[in-house]
């Protein structure tokens, strides 16, 4: 429940010496770190053991365990499968299925806010549609989460409930359970005695030990509202992780308003390393980010301890402009020097953070001498997300420098594309006549961004001619470019 790596190691120990007999399917974020972790902990055996199947038995009986070496050599050791981003037509179709009456208007608002990337995944789009049905515009993440919780805590209309539970009391009970879930790391809640079947008694959180002042009918009524979903026999769980994080923060906010000392709350949120520096407890990072919206003392503490928490979690858009600038300045100050650290602010959080208010500060921070390539990428992503017109010269100088990190050049190109910079013609010309200063991976990504608006067909073909295309492979052109072509209005020629 706490570490993906620990979970993989446990599976690896259980399968020790037997990896040749299993097929493993893992769903995870499509990031290089997770992929490398999986491949390191689950090395494919050099010589697979015979799989226990009727075909294998027949092969042994008839051929003496003779294997088709050609088939073995040709089979991929790893098969990576990813869900393609939803196209505009699919977004519209799904919005209609989610009972959005004006799907075209919603799609147009998504485009105006440059939020297409955040409507390409099914779960994100479902939440967006739910909120749109009531408000007809894209609101802040804070407003969406609050509305979603209120909607799912309403009394059930499909059947009579055991107790008359008001929405206010339901919210209070859900918040108490969310904080308990966060602190105990027990993600399932005991709903009936069936939860103890299979020798797993005690692995689910018992709401009766948290909501001690509630009746059994009150607790059962709460757990049967749509904020909670089926987990396993006799157990339920919160329907979404963001709900747990927000409600846990709301519970701490309520306790502080009722007199709980800030010092006591901070003991739940922060800890000290062996070197004596204060850090946010890993399980409490999202909770801290939400709580920082309402308590300046918490904001100041986390800004000094780990400013990346304010960008990576919660809703940066709901911070005041002054606090957003303060958080970004602290982030660059803490991580801007040195080399690669393995950090990355999620794109959706950058979208929430970015605003025109940040423009002057972003440009100032860029010129302050930032060394870390990830921090430089972040600043370019903010410039592209707003977009900030004054950042075009910076972006052009970055994208044309062959000694710059590929990630930075990709982000710089995004800036030029967002601003429809006239120098994009010079960029594509350089890709055509100076391919040596454009690494293959960079060209693949650039093509997906530039066609069809910023590069002509003839030049495109000359650029593509220099890009190798391994057979039966999936990479940037397949994943990014094909959907973009499907969505754009171009002639058959």
Short mmCIF file of C-alpha atoms in Angstrom, two decimals:
data_model
loop_
_atom_site.label_atom_id
_atom_site.label_comp_id
_atom_site.label_asym_id
_atom_site.label_seq_id
_atom_site.Cartn_x
_atom_site.Cartn_y
_atom_site.Cartn_z
CA UNK A 1 0.00 0.00 0.00
CA UNK A 2 2.91 2.36 0.48
CA UNK A 3 5.59 1.43 -2.06
CA UNK A 4 5.37 0.09 -5.59
CA UNK A 5 8.96 -1.19 -5.30
CA UNK A 6 8.22 -3.08 -2.08
CA UNK A 7 5.17 -4.69 -3.68
CA UNK A 8 7.25 -5.86 -6.66
CA UNK A 9 9.95 -7.26 -4.38
CA UNK A 10 7.38 -9.27 -2.44
CA UNK A 11 6.02 -10.78 -5.64
CA UNK A 12 9.58 -11.48 -6.77
CA UNK A 13 10.37 -13.37 -3.54
CA UNK A 14 7.17 -15.42 -3.86
CA UNK A 15 8.09 -16.37 -7.43
CA UNK A 16 11.78 -17.01 -6.79
CA UNK A 17 13.10 -19.56 -9.28
CA UNK A 18 9.72 -19.85 -11.02
CA UNK A 19 9.66 -16.78 -13.26
CA UNK A 20 9.85 -18.98 -16.33
CA UNK A 21 6.42 -20.41 -15.49
CA UNK A 22 4.46 -17.18 -15.14
CA UNK A 23 3.16 -14.35 -17.21
CA UNK A 24 2.95 -11.06 -15.32
CA UNK A 25 0.69 -8.15 -16.20
CA UNK A 26 1.45 -4.87 -14.42
CA UNK A 27 -0.48 -1.62 -14.80
CA UNK A 28 1.51 1.45 -13.87
CA UNK A 29 2.37 4.99 -14.87
CA UNK A 30 4.16 5.14 -18.26
CA UNK A 31 7.40 6.55 -16.88
CA UNK A 32 10.95 5.23 -17.42
CA UNK A 33 11.62 4.82 -13.69
CA UNK A 34 8.76 2.33 -13.19
CA UNK A 35 9.70 0.44 -16.35
CA UNK A 36 13.34 0.13 -15.29
CA UNK A 37 12.27 -0.99 -11.82
CA UNK A 38 10.06 -3.76 -13.21
CA UNK A 39 12.72 -5.02 -15.61
CA UNK A 40 15.36 -5.03 -12.86
CA UNK A 41 13.25 -6.90 -10.32
CA UNK A 42 11.78 -9.38 -12.82
CA UNK A 43 14.64 -10.46 -15.09
CA UNK A 44 13.44 -12.74 -17.87
CA UNK A 45 15.11 -16.16 -17.40
CA UNK A 46 17.70 -17.02 -20.02
CA UNK A 47 16.13 -20.45 -20.50
CA UNK A 48 12.44 -20.63 -19.69
CA UNK A 49 11.09 -23.67 -17.92
CA UNK A 50 8.41 -25.70 -19.64
CA UNK A 51 5.00 -24.18 -19.04
CA UNK A 52 2.44 -26.53 -17.48
CA UNK A 53 -0.04 -26.80 -20.36
CA UNK A 54 -1.54 -29.46 -22.59
CA UNK A 55 0.48 -28.18 -25.56
CA UNK A 56 3.73 -28.44 -23.59
CA UNK A 57 2.90 -32.00 -22.49
CA UNK A 58 2.16 -33.05 -26.07
CA UNK A 59 5.41 -31.48 -27.24
CA UNK A 60 7.41 -33.43 -24.65
CA UNK A 61 5.63 -36.70 -25.48
CA UNK A 62 6.09 -36.39 -29.22
CA UNK A 63 9.31 -34.44 -29.63
CA UNK A 64 11.30 -34.99 -26.44
CA UNK A 65 11.12 -31.40 -25.18
CA UNK A 66 12.28 -29.97 -28.49
CA UNK A 67 11.52 -26.27 -28.75
CA UNK A 68 10.96 -24.15 -31.80
CA UNK A 69 14.04 -21.97 -31.43
CA UNK A 70 12.85 -19.54 -34.08
CA UNK A 71 9.61 -18.91 -32.17
CA UNK A 72 11.53 -18.43 -28.90
CA UNK A 73 14.02 -16.00 -30.44
CA UNK A 74 11.23 -14.01 -32.11
CA UNK A 75 9.01 -13.60 -29.07
CA UNK A 76 9.43 -10.28 -27.24
CA UNK A 77 10.59 -10.55 -23.63
CA UNK A 78 8.55 -7.51 -22.70
CA UNK A 79 5.39 -6.21 -24.31
CA UNK A 80 4.48 -2.61 -23.43
CA UNK A 81 0.85 -1.67 -24.05
CA UNK A 82 -0.57 1.80 -23.43
CA UNK A 83 -3.98 3.36 -23.82
CA UNK A 84 -4.04 5.87 -26.67
CA UNK A 85 -5.25 9.37 -25.72
CA UNK A 86 -8.92 9.95 -26.46
CA UNK A 87 -9.47 11.87 -29.70
CA UNK A 88 -11.70 14.94 -29.86
CA UNK A 89 -14.47 12.83 -31.38
CA UNK A 90 -14.12 10.27 -28.59
CA UNK A 91 -14.20 13.05 -25.98
CA UNK A 92 -17.42 14.35 -27.53
CA UNK A 93 -18.94 10.86 -27.72
CA UNK A 94 -18.01 10.07 -24.13
CA UNK A 95 -19.37 13.42 -22.93
CA UNK A 96 -22.71 12.55 -24.53
CA UNK A 97 -22.65 9.16 -22.79
CA UNK A 98 -22.03 11.08 -19.53
CA UNK A 99 -25.24 13.05 -20.20
CA UNK A 100 -23.55 16.34 -21.13
CA UNK A 101 -26.21 18.16 -23.15
CA UNK A 102 -23.81 20.58 -24.88
CA UNK A 103 -20.75 18.45 -25.58
CA UNK A 104 -19.45 20.79 -28.30
CA UNK A 105 -19.51 23.76 -25.91
CA UNK A 106 -17.59 21.74 -23.32
CA UNK A 107 -15.00 20.75 -25.93
CA UNK A 108 -14.62 24.39 -26.99
CA UNK A 109 -14.05 25.46 -23.37
CA UNK A 110 -11.44 22.73 -22.99
CA UNK A 111 -9.63 24.15 -26.04
CA UNK A 112 -9.81 27.74 -24.76
CA UNK A 113 -8.17 26.70 -21.49
CA UNK A 114 -5.56 24.60 -23.31
CA UNK A 115 -6.82 21.67 -21.26
CA UNK A 116 -7.01 19.04 -24.01
CA UNK A 117 -4.28 16.93 -22.42
CA UNK A 118 -6.33 16.69 -19.24
CA UNK A 119 -9.42 15.35 -20.98
CA UNK A 120 -7.67 12.56 -22.87
CA UNK A 121 -7.92 9.94 -20.11
CA UNK A 122 -11.31 8.34 -19.32
CA UNK A 123 -11.37 8.90 -15.55
CA UNK A 124 -10.30 12.55 -15.85
CA UNK A 125 -12.95 13.13 -18.51
CA UNK A 126 -15.70 11.48 -16.43
CA UNK A 127 -14.95 13.82 -13.51
CA UNK A 128 -14.87 16.80 -15.88
CA UNK A 129 -18.26 15.85 -17.35
CA UNK A 130 -19.81 15.44 -13.91
CA UNK A 131 -18.76 18.95 -12.96
CA UNK A 132 -19.70 20.44 -16.34
CA UNK A 133 -23.28 19.17 -16.13
CA UNK A 134 -23.90 21.45 -13.16
CA UNK A 135 -21.76 24.49 -13.95
CA UNK A 136 -21.18 24.59 -17.73
CA UNK A 137 -17.58 25.75 -17.44
CA UNK A 138 -14.29 24.22 -16.29
CA UNK A 139 -13.74 25.15 -12.67
CA UNK A 140 -10.70 24.87 -10.40
CA UNK A 141 -9.65 21.47 -9.10
CA UNK A 142 -10.67 22.52 -5.58
CA UNK A 143 -14.16 23.41 -6.75
CA UNK A 144 -14.46 20.17 -8.72
CA UNK A 145 -13.39 17.96 -5.81
CA UNK A 146 -15.69 19.79 -3.38
CA UNK A 147 -18.63 19.48 -5.75
CA UNK A 148 -17.90 15.82 -6.46
CA UNK A 149 -17.88 14.98 -2.73
CA UNK A 150 -21.09 16.90 -2.05
CA UNK A 151 -22.78 15.12 -4.95
CA UNK A 152 -21.72 11.66 -3.79
CA UNK A 153 -22.74 12.27 -0.18
CA UNK A 154 -26.34 13.09 -1.04
CA UNK A 155 -28.98 10.62 0.28
CA UNK A 156 -29.61 7.69 -2.03
CA UNK A 157 -32.65 8.09 -4.24
CA UNK A 158 -32.87 4.47 -5.37
CA UNK A 159 -33.88 3.05 -1.99
CA UNK A 160 -34.82 3.97 1.57
CA UNK A 161 -31.81 4.41 3.85
CA UNK A 162 -31.57 2.96 7.36
CA UNK A 163 -30.96 6.35 8.98
CA UNK A 164 -31.76 9.99 8.29
CA UNK A 165 -28.22 11.26 7.73
CA UNK A 166 -27.83 14.93 6.81
CA UNK A 167 -25.27 15.92 4.21
CA UNK A 168 -23.39 17.96 6.85
CA UNK A 169 -23.08 14.97 9.18
CA UNK A 170 -22.16 12.70 6.27
CA UNK A 171 -19.34 15.11 5.30
CA UNK A 172 -18.05 15.17 8.87
CA UNK A 173 -18.10 11.37 9.11
CA UNK A 174 -16.41 10.92 5.74
CA UNK A 175 -13.70 13.40 6.74
CA UNK A 176 -13.01 11.53 9.98
CA UNK A 177 -12.75 8.24 8.10
CA UNK A 178 -10.51 9.80 5.43
CA UNK A 179 -8.03 11.02 8.04
CA UNK A 180 -8.06 7.62 9.75
CA UNK A 181 -7.46 5.87 6.42
CA UNK A 182 -4.53 8.18 5.70
CA UNK A 183 -2.92 7.73 9.11
CA UNK A 184 -3.39 3.95 9.31
CA UNK A 185 -2.80 3.28 5.59
CA UNK A 186 -5.74 0.87 5.61
CA UNK A 187 -7.49 1.74 2.38
CA UNK A 188 -10.55 -0.50 2.86
CA UNK A 189 -13.33 -0.02 5.40
CA UNK A 190 -15.09 -2.84 7.21
CA UNK A 191 -18.76 -2.93 6.22
CA UNK A 192 -19.90 -6.31 7.55
CA UNK A 193 -18.62 -9.51 9.15
CA UNK A 194 -17.80 -10.88 5.68
CA UNK A 195 -14.73 -8.62 5.78
CA UNK A 196 -13.07 -11.18 8.10
CA UNK A 197 -13.40 -14.09 5.65
CA UNK A 198 -10.14 -15.57 4.42
CA UNK A 199 -8.02 -14.87 7.50
CA UNK A 200 -7.80 -11.13 6.76
CA UNK A 201 -9.39 -9.88 9.97
CA UNK A 202 -7.94 -6.54 10.98
CA UNK A 203 -6.62 -5.56 7.56
CA UNK A 204 -9.64 -3.29 6.97
CA UNK A 205 -10.35 -0.19 9.05
CA UNK A 206 -13.37 -0.60 11.34
CA UNK A 207 -15.51 2.58 11.16
CA UNK A 208 -17.04 1.72 14.54
CA UNK A 209 -13.66 2.48 16.15
CA UNK A 210 -13.54 5.90 14.46
CA UNK A 211 -17.17 7.03 14.53
CA UNK A 212 -17.72 5.91 18.10
CA UNK A 213 -20.46 8.50 18.67
CA UNK A 214 -22.50 7.28 15.70
CA UNK A 215 -25.12 4.54 15.66
CA UNK A 216 -24.61 1.41 13.59
CA UNK A 217 -27.35 2.50 11.21
CA UNK A 218 -25.70 5.90 10.74
CA UNK A 219 -22.37 4.29 9.85
CA UNK A 220 -23.99 1.80 7.46
CA UNK A 221 -25.94 4.58 5.76
CA UNK A 222 -22.76 6.60 5.22
CA UNK A 223 -20.81 3.66 3.78
CA UNK A 224 -23.61 2.89 1.31
CA UNK A 225 -23.56 6.35 -0.24
CA UNK A 226 -21.84 6.73 -3.60
CA UNK A 227 -18.71 8.33 -2.14
CA UNK A 228 -17.73 4.75 -1.33
CA UNK A 229 -17.46 1.80 -3.68
CA UNK A 230 -17.23 -1.98 -3.37
CA UNK A 231 -13.74 -3.23 -2.49
CA UNK A 232 -14.22 -6.93 -1.62
CA UNK A 233 -16.61 -9.07 0.41
CA UNK A 234 -17.78 -7.01 3.36
CA UNK A 235 -15.56 -4.06 2.54
CA UNK A 236 -15.85 -0.70 0.84
CA UNK A 237 -13.36 2.03 -0.06
CA UNK A 238 -13.37 5.71 -1.04
CA UNK A 239 -14.06 5.95 -4.75
CA UNK A 240 -11.01 8.12 -5.54
CA UNK A 241 -7.68 8.88 -3.91
CA UNK A 242 -8.05 12.65 -4.34
CA UNK A 243 -11.21 12.47 -2.22
CA UNK A 244 -9.30 10.85 0.67
CA UNK A 245 -6.54 13.45 0.50
CA UNK A 246 -8.90 16.42 0.41
CA UNK A 247 -11.21 15.13 3.16
CA UNK A 248 -8.29 14.27 5.45
CA UNK A 249 -7.05 17.86 5.08
CA UNK A 250 -10.57 19.17 5.75
CA UNK A 251 -10.71 17.13 8.97
CA UNK A 252 -7.43 18.63 10.18
CA UNK A 253 -8.68 22.09 9.20
CA UNK A 254 -11.82 21.49 11.27
CA UNK A 255 -9.81 20.30 14.28
CA UNK A 256 -7.54 23.34 14.10
CA UNK A 257 -10.55 25.66 13.92
CA UNK A 258 -11.91 23.95 17.04
CA UNK A 259 -8.72 24.52 19.02
CA UNK A 260 -6.27 21.76 18.14
CA UNK A 261 -2.80 23.30 18.30
CA UNK A 262 -0.85 23.90 15.12
CA UNK A 263 2.10 22.17 16.77
CA UNK A 264 0.08 18.98 17.29
CA UNK A 265 -1.09 18.99 13.68
CA UNK A 266 2.43 19.51 12.39
CA UNK A 267 3.57 16.44 14.34
CA UNK A 268 1.17 14.43 12.17
CA UNK A 269 2.43 16.05 8.97
CA UNK A 270 6.19 16.49 9.37
CA UNK A 271 9.14 14.46 10.61
CA UNK A 272 12.89 14.93 10.92
CA UNK A 273 15.60 13.10 9.02
CA UNK A 274 18.69 11.67 10.69
CA UNK A 275 20.52 14.79 9.53
CA UNK A 276 18.06 16.94 11.47
CA UNK A 277 16.22 18.51 8.54
CA UNK A 278 12.42 18.67 8.56
CA UNK A 279 10.52 16.84 5.80
CA UNK A 280 6.88 16.07 5.05
CA UNK A 281 5.84 12.50 5.82
CA UNK A 282 5.44 10.79 2.41
CA UNK A 283 1.88 9.61 3.10
CA UNK A 284 0.86 13.13 4.15
CA UNK A 285 2.25 15.10 1.20
CA UNK A 286 -1.10 15.53 -0.61
CA UNK A 287 -2.85 16.37 2.68
CA UNK A 288 -0.26 19.04 3.47
CA UNK A 289 -0.73 20.62 0.04
CA UNK A 290 -4.49 20.97 0.60
CA UNK A 291 -4.10 22.25 4.15
CA UNK A 292 -1.61 24.88 2.94
CA UNK A 293 -4.49 26.54 1.05
CA UNK A 294 -6.20 27.47 4.32
CA UNK A 295 -3.39 27.85 6.88
CA UNK A 296 -0.49 30.23 6.20
CA UNK A 297 1.63 28.59 8.93
CA UNK A 298 1.37 25.22 7.16
CA UNK A 299 2.17 26.86 3.81
CA UNK A 300 5.29 28.51 5.26
CA UNK A 301 6.45 25.28 6.88
CA UNK A 302 6.12 23.15 3.76
CA UNK A 303 7.60 25.89 1.57
CA UNK A 304 10.76 25.79 3.68
CA UNK A 305 10.83 21.99 4.05
CA UNK A 306 9.79 20.66 0.63
CA UNK A 307 8.42 23.30 -1.78
CA UNK A 308 7.82 20.64 -4.48
CA UNK A 309 4.83 19.43 -2.41
CA UNK A 310 3.01 22.69 -3.15
CA UNK A 311 3.43 22.17 -6.90
CA UNK A 312 2.94 18.39 -7.13
CA UNK A 313 -0.18 18.03 -4.98
CA UNK A 314 -3.43 19.78 -4.09
CA UNK A 315 -4.61 22.66 -6.26
CA UNK A 316 -1.98 25.36 -6.95
CA UNK A 317 -4.60 27.29 -8.92
CA UNK A 318 -6.49 27.99 -5.69
CA UNK A 319 -3.46 29.66 -4.09
CA UNK A 320 -3.37 33.44 -4.36
CA UNK A 321 -1.04 34.84 -7.06
CA UNK A 322 1.39 35.97 -4.36
CA UNK A 323 1.54 32.50 -2.81
CA UNK A 324 1.94 30.82 -6.21
CA UNK A 325 4.92 33.07 -6.98
CA UNK A 326 6.29 32.36 -3.50
CA UNK A 327 5.96 28.58 -4.00
CA UNK A 328 7.62 28.67 -7.43
CA UNK A 329 10.45 30.88 -6.18
CA UNK A 330 11.09 28.48 -3.28
CA UNK A 331 11.03 25.48 -5.64
CA UNK A 332 13.61 27.00 -7.99
CA UNK A 333 15.71 28.18 -5.06
CA UNK A 334 15.77 24.72 -3.52
CA UNK A 335 16.26 22.55 -6.62
CA UNK A 336 17.57 24.91 -9.32
CA UNK A 337 21.27 24.16 -8.87
CA UNK A 338 23.05 20.91 -9.66
CA UNK A 339 22.16 18.15 -12.07
CA UNK A 340 19.32 15.72 -12.67
CA UNK A 341 17.32 14.74 -9.55
CA UNK A 342 14.57 12.53 -10.96
CA UNK A 343 11.87 15.17 -10.31
CA UNK A 344 8.94 16.13 -12.50
CA UNK A 345 5.84 18.20 -11.80
CA UNK A 346 2.79 16.45 -13.37
CA UNK A 347 1.47 18.28 -16.46
CA UNK A 348 -1.97 18.76 -14.94
CA UNK A 349 -0.40 20.48 -11.91
CA UNK A 350 1.59 22.78 -14.20
CA UNK A 351 -1.66 23.68 -15.93
CA UNK A 352 -3.21 24.54 -12.56
CA UNK A 353 -0.18 26.53 -11.44
CA UNK A 354 0.39 28.54 -14.62
CA UNK A 355 -1.11 32.02 -14.96
CA UNK A 356 -0.15 35.35 -16.46
CA UNK A 357 0.69 36.60 -12.94
CA UNK A 358 3.71 34.31 -12.96
CA UNK A 359 5.15 35.74 -16.20
CA UNK A 360 7.66 38.29 -14.85
CA UNK A 361 8.79 35.94 -12.07
CA UNK A 362 9.30 33.00 -14.46
CA UNK A 363 11.48 35.15 -16.74
CA UNK A 364 13.44 36.49 -13.76
CA UNK A 365 14.04 32.98 -12.42
CA UNK A 366 15.18 31.76 -15.83
CA UNK A 367 17.80 34.50 -16.06
CA UNK A 368 18.98 33.86 -12.49
CA UNK A 369 21.19 31.01 -13.70
CA UNK A 370 19.16 27.80 -13.20
CA UNK A 371 21.35 24.73 -13.77
CA UNK A 372 19.03 21.78 -13.13
CA UNK A 373 17.53 20.65 -16.48
CA UNK A 374 14.28 19.52 -14.83
CA UNK A 375 13.72 22.94 -13.27
CA UNK A 376 14.51 24.62 -16.58
CA UNK A 377 11.95 22.33 -18.25
CA UNK A 378 9.38 23.31 -15.62
CA UNK A 379 9.87 27.02 -16.32
CA UNK A 380 9.49 26.41 -20.07
CA UNK A 381 6.34 24.35 -19.46
CA UNK A 382 4.84 27.26 -17.52
CA UNK A 383 5.75 29.66 -20.33
CA UNK A 384 3.97 27.33 -22.79
CA UNK A 385 0.94 26.78 -20.55
CA UNK A 386 0.10 30.48 -20.08
CA UNK A 387 1.56 31.20 -22.78
CA UNK A 388 4.01 34.03 -22.00
CA UNK A 389 4.85 36.02 -25.14
CA UNK A 390 8.04 37.44 -23.64
CA UNK A 391 9.42 33.91 -23.31
CA UNK A 392 9.62 33.31 -27.08
CA UNK A 393 13.22 34.51 -27.43
CA UNK A 394 14.30 32.22 -24.59
CA UNK A 395 12.49 29.29 -26.20
CA UNK A 396 14.02 29.90 -29.63
CA UNK A 397 17.56 30.08 -28.24
CA UNK A 398 17.02 26.82 -26.33
CA UNK A 399 15.46 24.84 -29.18
CA UNK A 400 18.29 25.74 -31.58
CA UNK A 401 21.13 24.78 -29.21
CA UNK A 402 22.47 21.30 -29.95
CA UNK A 403 24.22 21.05 -26.58
CA UNK A 404 20.96 21.44 -24.63
CA UNK A 405 19.05 18.54 -23.03
CA UNK A 406 16.46 16.97 -25.33
CA UNK A 407 13.68 17.55 -22.77
CA UNK A 408 14.42 21.26 -22.66
CA UNK A 409 14.36 21.55 -26.45
CA UNK A 410 11.00 19.75 -26.61
CA UNK A 411 9.51 22.13 -24.02
CA UNK A 412 11.00 25.13 -25.82
CA UNK A 413 9.38 24.00 -29.07
CA UNK A 414 6.04 23.74 -27.24
CA UNK A 415 6.42 27.42 -26.36
CA UNK A 416 7.04 28.42 -29.97
CA UNK A 417 4.10 26.31 -31.18
CA UNK A 418 1.73 27.78 -28.56
CA UNK A 419 2.78 31.29 -29.60
CA UNK A 420 2.75 30.44 -33.35
CA UNK A 421 6.21 32.01 -33.49
CA UNK A 422 7.27 32.95 -37.07
CA UNK A 423 10.73 31.47 -36.43
CA UNK A 424 9.24 27.97 -36.55
CA UNK A 425 10.06 27.94 -40.26
CA UNK A 426 13.74 28.36 -39.42
CA UNK A 427 13.42 25.52 -36.90
CA UNK A 428 11.96 23.09 -39.44
CA UNK A 429 14.52 24.15 -42.05
CA UNK A 430 17.29 23.35 -39.58
CA UNK A 431 15.75 19.92 -38.96
CA UNK A 432 15.83 19.28 -42.70
CA UNK A 433 19.33 20.49 -43.60
CA UNK A 434 21.14 20.01 -40.24
CA UNK A 435 19.87 16.65 -38.96
CA UNK A 436 23.13 16.09 -37.07
CA UNK A 437 22.14 18.69 -34.45
CA UNK A 438 18.69 17.13 -33.99
CA UNK A 439 18.78 13.76 -32.16
CA UNK A 440 16.38 11.15 -33.56
CA UNK A 441 14.13 11.12 -30.48
CA UNK A 442 13.90 14.89 -30.60
CA UNK A 443 12.91 14.88 -34.29
CA UNK A 444 10.22 12.27 -33.64
CA UNK A 445 8.67 14.43 -30.91
CA UNK A 446 9.02 17.64 -32.90
CA UNK A 447 7.24 16.23 -35.96
CA UNK A 448 4.22 15.38 -33.82
CA UNK A 449 4.06 18.99 -32.60
CA UNK A 450 4.70 20.73 -35.93
CA UNK A 451 2.52 18.94 -38.48
CA UNK A 452 0.37 20.09 -40.18
CA UNK A 453 0.26 23.72 -39.07
CA UNK A 454 3.95 24.59 -38.90
CA UNK A 455 5.67 22.38 -41.48
CA UNK A 456 4.78 21.72 -45.12
CA UNK A 457 4.32 18.25 -46.57
CA UNK A 458 7.45 18.34 -48.74
CA UNK A 459 9.72 19.37 -45.89
CA UNK A 460 7.97 16.91 -43.59
CA UNK A 461 8.76 14.03 -45.97
CA UNK A 462 12.42 15.01 -46.15
CA UNK A 463 12.63 15.12 -42.34
CA UNK A 464 10.88 11.77 -41.98
CA UNK A 465 13.21 10.17 -44.51
CA UNK A 466 16.07 10.55 -42.01
CA UNK A 467 14.13 8.97 -39.11
CA UNK A 468 14.51 5.16 -38.81
CA UNK A 469 11.30 3.26 -38.22
CA UNK A 470 11.91 -0.16 -36.59
CA UNK A 471 9.25 -2.73 -37.57
CA UNK A 472 6.48 -3.58 -35.11
CA UNK A 473 7.44 -0.75 -32.78
CA UNK A 474 5.48 1.86 -30.86
CA UNK A 475 7.13 5.20 -30.24
CA UNK A 476 6.47 8.92 -30.44
CA UNK A 477 5.20 9.07 -34.03
CA UNK A 478 2.72 6.24 -33.50
CA UNK A 479 1.56 7.37 -30.09
CA UNK A 480 1.42 11.14 -30.56
CA UNK A 481 1.30 11.86 -34.26
CA UNK A 482 -1.33 9.42 -35.51
CA UNK A 483 -4.07 10.68 -33.13
CA UNK A 484 -3.20 14.29 -33.94
CA UNK A 485 -3.62 13.63 -37.67
CA UNK A 486 -6.96 11.94 -36.99
CA UNK A 487 -8.18 15.03 -35.16
CA UNK A 488 -7.07 17.75 -37.57
CA UNK A 489 -8.90 19.03 -40.63
CA UNK A 490 -6.53 18.43 -43.55
CA UNK A 491 -7.02 17.55 -47.19
CA UNK A 492 -6.43 14.03 -48.51
CA UNK A 493 -3.37 15.31 -50.41
#
